[in-house]
Amino acid sequence: MRGLAQYEGVAVDRIRSATRDSFAELIDRVVSTCPSFVIIAGDLYDGDWNDFNTGLFFVDQMRRLRLKNIGAYVLYGNHDAHSQITKRLVLPDNVHEFSHSKVQTHLVDAHNVALHGRSYPKRDVNENLSRDYPTPFESKFNIGVLHTGLGGMGGHANYAPCGLEELVNKGYDYWALGHVHTRQILNAHPHVVFPGNLQGRHINEDGPRSASLVTVENGRVEDIEEWECDVVRWQRLVISVDGFDSYDQVTTSVGEVLTEVLADNDRSRVTAVRVQLTGSTPLHGRLVSSTDAHKENIQALSLDIGGDALWVEKVEVQTRPPKASKPDSDTQETIADLAQLLGASAKDPELFELISNEFSDMVSKLHIDVKSEMESSEGSYSQLVMEHQQSELLERVLERVSYQLAGERKDAS
C-alpha cells in the first residue's frame, strides 16, 4: 500500500497493515479448515524487504501451518524473484520452495499429488517456462504451478508467456497460476485458475479479493470455493450532482450514498472509496477550483458516518458547467484568443514534448508517495500530461481558465 504517508486516522492505519492482515486471515481459514496443503504461486513479497520483519511475519504464519501438519509449496514470481530478494531466512520444514534454476517436482505421497513448478531466477522472465514442465506423472493428481502473464491478461506484463491451450493440453489436472490479480477460472477439467491476490492494493483493484479452496475427489476437481480474505475493499462511487445549486445538496447526496455503501459492506473490513462527482451544475467552478477542500469535507463526513470502517481515498470532480449565458464581448474575445493559442499548441508536437519533458523532470524529483498519488489520479492534469493526451488536457485548461475569466469579469462588474 503506497501513497498513505500523508494521511492519518484509524482507518488508514488499518489500510497500512492490510496486506499482512489479509494473509493472516488466509492462514486463519487454513488452520480452521485443514486442507491437505497450500500453494503460493508467486509475488509473496514485493521486491526487497525494508527490514526482516516481513520475513519473520511469513515464518510465523508458516509455523502456524506446521503445528497443523499442513505443508506450503511456494513459487517465486517477478516481484519476489531470486535476484530481487536479498534477505533470506531459514523457513520452517513444512515450506517447500520451487527451484529458480530449473523446473522442480514436489511429490506429496500422502495425497497422491505431484506439483510441478519453477520460480523466477530474475524479475523479467520472457521465455515460456511451461514448455519445460514434465509430462504428467501416471497415477498422480498433477498440478502445474506457474507465474505467468498468459498473453498479458488484464494489462499485466507478459512474463513467462504461454497460451491457455498450451496449458490445457499439457495433461495436468490443475494449473495454479499467479501474477494476474483478478480472480479468473479460465478452463474447467483441467482447471486453469488465477485465484487473484488476497488484498486489493489500490482503487484499480476494487471488489472482493480472495484465495481458492479446491476440493478434489477421486482424482477430479469437484469444487472451487472462493475465500474472500481482503480486510480493505476498494470501491468506486459515481455520484451525480446534476442541477445542484448548493453545496449542501452535494454533501447530503454524498452522505446518503456513503451510508448505503456502509450498510452493504461488512464493517469488519474497511471500505475504501473513490468518489467521482458528475453532472452539469452551477457549482462546477467552485468544485474544480477547490477539490482538496471538498475532499477534506467528504472525508470528515465519511468519518462521522462510518468511523474506522469507511475511508474516502480521493474525490474526483468530473462535473461540467451548465450552458452559460453569453459572456460579454471582451470576455468572448479573450477566450477566443486563448482557444486559438491552445489550439496552436496542440498542433505543435515540439512544444508539447518540451512541456512533457519539463513535467517528467519535475515528477522524478518528487517523493514516492506523491508520485504514486499522481499516477492514480485518473483524469487529472498531471495524468493527462504523463499520458500525452494533449487534446483533452488543453480542452480542460481552456474550460478552467474560461470559467475563471468569466467569474473575474462578473465580480468586477
CSV table of C-alpha atoms in Angstrom, one decimal, residues 42-373:
chain,number,residue,atom,x,y,z
A,42,GLY,CA,4.4,-16.1,-6.6
A,43,ASP,CA,4.6,-12.4,-5.6
A,44,LEU,CA,4.6,-13.3,-1.9
A,45,TYR,CA,6.9,-10.4,-1.3
A,46,ASP,CA,7.2,-7.2,-3.3
A,47,GLY,CA,10.9,-6.8,-4.0
A,48,ASP,CA,13.5,-6.5,-1.3
A,49,TRP,CA,12.5,-6.1,2.3
A,50,ASN,CA,12.9,-2.9,4.2
A,51,ASP,CA,13.7,-5.0,7.3
A,52,PHE,CA,13.5,-8.5,8.5
A,53,ASN,CA,10.0,-8.1,9.9
A,54,THR,CA,8.5,-9.1,6.6
A,55,GLY,CA,10.3,-12.4,6.5
A,56,LEU,CA,9.7,-13.0,10.2
A,57,PHE,CA,6.0,-12.4,9.7
A,58,PHE,CA,5.9,-15.0,7.0
A,59,VAL,CA,7.9,-17.5,9.0
A,60,ASP,CA,5.5,-17.1,11.9
A,61,GLN,CA,2.4,-17.8,9.7
A,62,MET,CA,4.1,-20.9,8.2
A,63,ARG,CA,4.8,-22.1,11.8
A,64,ARG,CA,1.1,-21.9,12.4
A,65,LEU,CA,0.6,-24.3,9.5
A,66,ARG,CA,3.3,-26.6,10.7
A,67,LEU,CA,1.5,-27.0,14.0
A,68,LYS,CA,-1.4,-28.5,12.0
A,69,ASN,CA,0.9,-30.6,9.8
A,70,ILE,CA,0.0,-28.6,6.7
A,71,GLY,CA,2.6,-28.1,4.0
A,72,ALA,CA,3.1,-25.0,1.9
A,73,TYR,CA,4.5,-25.1,-1.6
A,74,VAL,CA,5.9,-21.7,-2.6
A,75,LEU,CA,6.9,-20.5,-6.1
A,76,TYR,CA,8.5,-17.0,-6.5
A,77,GLY,CA,7.4,-14.7,-9.3
A,78,ASN,CA,8.6,-11.4,-10.8
A,79,HIS,CA,8.2,-9.3,-7.6
A,80,ASP,CA,10.0,-11.8,-5.4
A,81,ALA,CA,12.3,-13.4,-7.9
A,82,HIS,CA,15.6,-14.9,-6.7
A,83,SER,CA,17.5,-11.8,-7.8
A,84,GLN,CA,15.0,-9.5,-6.1
A,85,ILE,CA,15.1,-10.9,-2.6
A,86,THR,CA,18.5,-10.3,-0.9
A,87,LYS,CA,17.5,-11.1,2.6
A,88,ARG,CA,16.9,-14.8,3.3
A,89,LEU,CA,15.6,-16.6,6.4
A,90,VAL,CA,15.5,-20.3,7.2
A,91,LEU,CA,12.0,-21.3,6.6
A,92,PRO,CA,10.1,-24.0,8.6
A,93,ASP,CA,10.5,-27.5,7.3
A,94,ASN,CA,6.8,-27.6,6.1
A,95,VAL,CA,7.6,-24.9,3.5
A,96,HIS,CA,8.8,-26.3,0.1
A,97,GLU,CA,10.2,-23.8,-2.4
A,98,PHE,CA,10.3,-24.4,-6.1
A,99,SER,CA,13.8,-24.1,-7.6
A,100,HIS,CA,14.7,-21.0,-9.5
A,101,SER,CA,17.2,-22.8,-11.7
A,102,LYS,CA,15.1,-25.5,-13.2
A,103,VAL,CA,11.6,-27.0,-13.1
A,104,GLN,CA,11.1,-29.0,-10.0
A,105,THR,CA,8.5,-31.6,-9.0
A,106,HIS,CA,7.4,-32.0,-5.4
A,107,LEU,CA,5.6,-35.3,-4.6
A,108,VAL,CA,3.0,-35.3,-1.9
A,109,ASP,CA,2.7,-39.0,-1.5
A,110,ALA,CA,0.2,-38.9,1.3
A,111,HIS,CA,-2.3,-37.4,-1.2
A,112,ASN,CA,-1.0,-38.9,-4.4
A,113,VAL,CA,-0.1,-35.5,-5.8
A,114,ALA,CA,2.7,-34.2,-8.0
A,115,LEU,CA,3.3,-30.4,-8.1
A,116,HIS,CA,5.5,-29.1,-10.9
A,117,GLY,CA,6.9,-25.6,-11.0
A,118,ARG,CA,9.8,-23.2,-11.3
A,119,SER,CA,10.5,-20.0,-9.5
A,120,TYR,CA,11.8,-16.9,-11.4
A,121,PRO,CA,15.6,-16.6,-11.5
A,122,LYS,CA,15.2,-12.8,-12.2
A,123,ARG,CA,12.4,-10.3,-12.4
A,124,ASP,CA,11.9,-10.2,-16.2
A,125,VAL,CA,11.4,-13.7,-17.4
A,126,ASN,CA,10.5,-13.6,-21.1
A,127,GLU,CA,10.8,-17.3,-22.0
A,128,ASN,CA,8.0,-19.8,-21.9
A,129,LEU,CA,8.8,-21.7,-18.7
A,130,SER,CA,5.8,-24.1,-19.1
A,131,ARG,CA,7.5,-25.8,-22.1
A,132,ASP,CA,10.0,-27.4,-19.7
A,133,TYR,CA,7.4,-28.7,-17.3
A,134,PRO,CA,7.5,-32.5,-17.3
A,135,THR,CA,4.8,-34.9,-18.7
A,136,PRO,CA,2.3,-35.7,-16.1
A,137,PHE,CA,3.1,-38.4,-13.6
A,138,GLU,CA,1.0,-41.5,-14.0
A,139,SER,CA,-1.5,-42.3,-11.3
A,140,LYS,CA,-0.9,-38.9,-9.7
A,141,PHE,CA,-3.0,-35.7,-9.5
A,142,ASN,CA,-0.7,-33.4,-11.4
A,143,ILE,CA,-0.7,-29.7,-10.5
A,144,GLY,CA,1.2,-27.1,-12.5
A,145,VAL,CA,2.3,-24.1,-10.5
A,146,LEU,CA,3.2,-21.2,-12.8
A,147,HIS,CA,3.6,-17.4,-12.5
A,148,THR,CA,2.6,-16.1,-16.0
A,149,GLY,CA,1.1,-13.2,-17.8
A,150,LEU,CA,-0.6,-15.7,-20.1
A,151,GLY,CA,-0.5,-13.2,-23.0
A,152,GLY,CA,-0.7,-10.1,-21.0
A,153,MET,CA,-4.1,-10.6,-19.3
A,154,GLY,CA,-5.6,-7.6,-17.5
A,155,GLY,CA,-2.8,-5.3,-18.6
A,156,HIS,CA,-0.2,-7.2,-16.6
A,157,ALA,CA,3.3,-7.7,-18.0
A,158,ASN,CA,3.5,-10.8,-20.1
A,159,TYR,CA,6.1,-12.6,-18.1
A,160,ALA,CA,6.7,-16.4,-18.8
A,161,PRO,CA,4.4,-16.1,-21.8
A,162,CYS,CA,2.3,-19.0,-22.8
A,163,GLY,CA,-1.1,-19.8,-24.2
A,164,LEU,CA,-4.2,-21.2,-22.4
A,165,GLU,CA,-4.5,-24.0,-25.0
A,166,GLU,CA,-0.9,-25.0,-24.3
A,167,LEU,CA,-1.6,-25.4,-20.6
A,168,VAL,CA,-4.8,-27.3,-21.2
A,169,ASN,CA,-3.0,-29.7,-23.5
A,170,LYS,CA,-0.2,-30.4,-21.0
A,171,GLY,CA,-2.2,-33.2,-19.4
A,172,TYR,CA,-2.2,-31.8,-15.9
A,173,ASP,CA,-5.3,-31.9,-13.7
A,174,TYR,CA,-5.0,-28.4,-12.3
A,175,TRP,CA,-3.0,-25.2,-13.0
A,176,ALA,CA,-2.4,-22.9,-10.1
A,177,LEU,CA,-1.4,-19.6,-11.7
A,178,GLY,CA,0.0,-16.4,-10.2
A,179,HIS,CA,0.7,-12.8,-11.5
A,180,VAL,CA,-2.8,-11.7,-12.6
A,181,HIS,CA,-4.5,-10.0,-9.7
A,182,THR,CA,-8.1,-10.6,-10.6
A,183,ARG,CA,-9.7,-14.0,-9.9
A,184,GLN,CA,-10.4,-16.0,-13.1
A,185,ILE,CA,-11.3,-19.6,-13.8
A,186,LEU,CA,-10.1,-19.9,-17.4
A,187,ASN,CA,-10.9,-23.5,-18.0
A,188,ALA,CA,-12.5,-26.5,-16.3
A,189,HIS,CA,-11.3,-30.1,-16.4
A,190,PRO,CA,-8.5,-29.4,-16.5
A,191,HIS,CA,-8.9,-26.3,-14.3
A,192,VAL,CA,-6.7,-23.3,-15.1
A,193,VAL,CA,-7.1,-20.8,-12.3
A,194,PHE,CA,-5.9,-17.4,-11.3
A,195,PRO,CA,-7.1,-17.0,-7.7
A,196,GLY,CA,-6.2,-13.3,-7.8
A,197,ASN,CA,-4.5,-11.5,-4.9
A,198,LEU,CA,-5.6,-11.6,-1.3
A,199,GLN,CA,-5.8,-7.8,-0.9
A,200,GLY,CA,-6.5,-5.1,-3.4
A,201,ARG,CA,-3.7,-2.5,-3.2
A,202,HIS,CA,-5.4,0.5,-4.8
A,203,ILE,CA,-8.6,1.7,-6.4
A,204,ASN,CA,-7.9,-0.2,-9.6
A,205,GLU,CA,-8.0,-3.4,-7.7
A,206,ASP,CA,-11.6,-2.9,-6.4
A,207,GLY,CA,-14.1,-5.5,-5.4
A,208,PRO,CA,-13.6,-8.8,-3.4
A,209,ARG,CA,-10.1,-10.3,-3.3
A,210,SER,CA,-9.6,-13.9,-2.4
A,211,ALA,CA,-7.9,-17.3,-2.4
A,212,SER,CA,-9.3,-20.6,-3.7
A,213,LEU,CA,-10.1,-23.7,-1.7
A,214,VAL,CA,-10.0,-26.6,-4.2
A,215,THR,CA,-11.8,-29.9,-3.4
A,216,VAL,CA,-10.6,-33.0,-5.2
A,217,GLU,CA,-12.4,-36.3,-5.2
A,218,ASN,CA,-11.3,-39.5,-7.0
A,219,GLY,CA,-8.7,-37.5,-8.9
A,220,ARG,CA,-11.2,-34.9,-10.2
A,221,VAL,CA,-11.8,-31.3,-9.1
A,222,GLU,CA,-15.3,-31.2,-7.6
A,223,ASP,CA,-15.4,-27.7,-6.3
A,224,ILE,CA,-13.5,-24.4,-6.1
A,225,GLU,CA,-14.7,-22.2,-3.3
A,226,GLU,CA,-13.8,-18.6,-3.2
A,227,TRP,CA,-12.3,-17.4,0.1
A,228,GLU,CA,-12.6,-13.7,0.5
A,229,CYS,CA,-9.6,-12.6,2.6
A,230,ASP,CA,-9.4,-8.9,2.0
A,231,VAL,CA,-9.6,-6.6,5.0
A,232,VAL,CA,-9.9,-3.5,2.9
A,233,ARG,CA,-12.3,-3.4,0.0
A,234,TRP,CA,-11.9,-0.7,-2.7
A,235,GLN,CA,-15.0,0.7,-4.4
A,236,ARG,CA,-15.7,3.5,-6.9
A,237,LEU,CA,-18.7,5.7,-6.3
A,238,VAL,CA,-20.1,7.8,-9.1
A,239,ILE,CA,-22.5,10.4,-7.7
A,240,SER,CA,-24.5,12.7,-9.9
A,241,VAL,CA,-24.8,16.3,-8.8
A,242,ASP,CA,-26.7,17.3,-11.9
A,243,GLY,CA,-28.6,20.5,-11.4
A,244,PHE,CA,-27.4,21.0,-7.8
A,245,ASP,CA,-27.1,24.7,-7.0
A,246,SER,CA,-25.9,24.5,-3.3
A,247,TYR,CA,-23.0,22.7,-1.7
A,248,ASP,CA,-25.3,21.3,1.0
A,249,GLN,CA,-27.1,19.3,-1.7
A,250,VAL,CA,-23.7,17.8,-2.7
A,251,THR,CA,-22.8,16.8,0.9
A,252,THR,CA,-26.3,15.4,1.5
A,253,SER,CA,-26.2,13.3,-1.6
A,254,VAL,CA,-22.7,12.0,-0.9
A,255,GLY,CA,-23.7,11.2,2.7
A,256,GLU,CA,-26.7,9.2,1.6
A,257,VAL,CA,-24.5,7.1,-0.8
A,258,LEU,CA,-21.8,6.6,1.8
A,259,THR,CA,-24.4,5.4,4.3
A,260,GLU,CA,-25.8,2.9,1.7
A,261,VAL,CA,-22.4,1.6,0.9
A,262,LEU,CA,-21.5,1.1,4.5
A,263,ALA,CA,-24.8,-0.8,5.1
A,264,ASP,CA,-24.0,-3.1,2.1
A,265,ASN,CA,-20.5,-4.0,3.4
A,266,ASP,CA,-19.1,-5.9,6.3
A,267,ARG,CA,-18.0,-3.4,9.0
A,268,SER,CA,-15.2,-5.8,10.0
A,269,ARG,CA,-13.3,-4.6,6.9
A,270,VAL,CA,-12.5,-1.1,5.8
A,271,THR,CA,-14.4,0.2,2.8
A,272,ALA,CA,-12.1,2.5,0.9
A,273,VAL,CA,-13.9,4.6,-1.7
A,274,ARG,CA,-13.1,6.9,-4.5
A,275,VAL,CA,-15.9,9.5,-5.0
A,276,GLN,CA,-16.5,10.8,-8.5
A,277,LEU,CA,-18.9,13.8,-8.9
A,278,THR,CA,-20.6,14.1,-12.3
A,279,GLY,CA,-23.3,16.1,-14.0
A,280,SER,CA,-24.0,19.6,-15.0
A,281,THR,CA,-24.1,22.1,-12.1
A,282,PRO,CA,-23.7,25.8,-11.4
A,283,LEU,CA,-21.2,24.6,-8.7
A,284,HIS,CA,-18.8,23.3,-11.3
A,285,GLY,CA,-16.3,26.2,-11.0
A,286,ARG,CA,-16.3,26.0,-7.2
A,287,LEU,CA,-15.9,22.2,-7.3
A,288,VAL,CA,-13.0,22.2,-9.7
A,289,SER,CA,-11.1,25.1,-8.1
A,290,SER,CA,-11.1,23.6,-4.6
A,291,THR,CA,-11.0,19.8,-4.9
A,292,ASP,CA,-8.8,19.4,-1.9
A,293,ALA,CA,-11.3,21.3,0.4
A,294,HIS,CA,-14.2,19.2,-0.9
A,295,LYS,CA,-12.2,16.0,-0.3
A,296,GLU,CA,-11.5,17.0,3.3
A,297,ASN,CA,-15.1,17.8,3.9
A,298,ILE,CA,-16.2,14.5,2.4
A,299,GLN,CA,-13.6,12.6,4.4
A,300,ALA,CA,-14.9,14.3,7.6
A,301,LEU,CA,-18.4,13.2,6.5
A,302,SER,CA,-17.3,9.6,6.0
A,303,LEU,CA,-15.6,9.6,9.4
A,304,ASP,CA,-18.8,10.7,11.0
A,305,ILE,CA,-20.8,8.1,9.1
A,306,GLY,CA,-18.5,5.1,9.3
A,307,GLY,CA,-15.7,5.7,11.8
A,308,ASP,CA,-12.8,3.4,11.1
A,309,ALA,CA,-14.9,1.2,8.7
A,310,LEU,CA,-15.1,3.8,5.9
A,311,TRP,CA,-12.4,5.9,4.2
A,312,VAL,CA,-12.5,8.3,1.2
A,313,GLU,CA,-9.3,7.9,-0.7
A,314,LYS,CA,-10.0,10.5,-3.4
A,315,VAL,CA,-12.6,12.9,-4.7
A,316,GLU,CA,-12.6,13.4,-8.4
A,317,VAL,CA,-14.6,16.2,-10.0
A,318,GLN,CA,-15.9,15.3,-13.4
A,319,THR,CA,-18.7,17.8,-13.5
A,320,ARG,CA,-19.3,20.4,-16.2
A,321,PRO,CA,-20.8,23.8,-16.1
A,322,PRO,CA,-24.4,24.4,-17.3
A,323,LYS,CA,-24.8,26.2,-20.6
A,324,ALA,CA,-24.0,29.7,-19.6
A,325,SER,CA,-25.5,32.9,-20.7
A,326,LYS,CA,-23.4,34.6,-23.4
A,327,PRO,CA,-20.4,36.3,-21.9
A,328,ASP,CA,-19.7,40.0,-22.7
A,329,SER,CA,-17.7,40.9,-25.8
A,330,ASP,CA,-14.4,41.5,-24.0
A,331,THR,CA,-14.6,38.1,-22.3
A,332,GLN,CA,-15.6,36.4,-25.6
A,333,GLU,CA,-12.6,38.0,-27.3
A,334,THR,CA,-10.2,36.9,-24.6
A,335,ILE,CA,-11.5,33.3,-24.6
A,336,ALA,CA,-11.3,33.2,-28.3
A,337,ASP,CA,-7.6,34.3,-28.2
A,338,LEU,CA,-6.9,31.7,-25.6
A,339,ALA,CA,-8.6,29.0,-27.6
A,340,GLN,CA,-6.6,30.0,-30.7
A,341,LEU,CA,-3.3,29.9,-28.7
A,342,LEU,CA,-4.1,26.5,-27.1
A,343,GLY,CA,-5.2,25.1,-30.5
A,344,ALA,CA,-1.9,26.1,-32.0
A,345,SER,CA,-0.1,24.4,-29.1
A,346,ALA,CA,-2.0,21.2,-29.6
A,347,LYS,CA,-0.6,21.1,-33.2
A,348,ASP,CA,3.0,21.8,-32.1
A,349,PRO,CA,4.5,18.4,-31.0
A,350,GLU,CA,7.8,20.0,-30.2
A,351,LEU,CA,6.2,22.4,-27.7
A,352,PHE,CA,4.2,19.6,-26.0
A,353,GLU,CA,7.3,17.4,-25.9
A,354,LEU,CA,9.1,20.3,-24.2
A,355,ILE,CA,6.2,20.6,-21.6
A,356,SER,CA,6.2,16.8,-21.1
A,357,ASN,CA,10.0,16.7,-20.5
A,358,GLU,CA,9.9,19.5,-18.0
A,359,PHE,CA,7.0,17.8,-16.2
A,360,SER,CA,8.7,14.4,-16.2
A,361,ASP,CA,11.9,16.0,-14.8
A,362,MET,CA,9.8,17.7,-12.0
A,363,VAL,CA,8.0,14.4,-11.2
A,364,SER,CA,11.3,12.5,-11.0
A,365,LYS,CA,12.3,14.7,-8.0
A,366,LEU,CA,9.1,14.0,-6.0
A,367,HIS,CA,8.7,11.7,-3.1
A,368,ILE,CA,7.4,8.2,-4.0
A,369,ASP,CA,4.2,8.7,-2.1
A,370,VAL,CA,3.5,11.9,-4.1
A,371,LYS,CA,4.3,10.2,-7.4
A,372,SER,CA,2.0,7.3,-6.5
A,373,GLU,CA,-0.8,9.7,-5.8
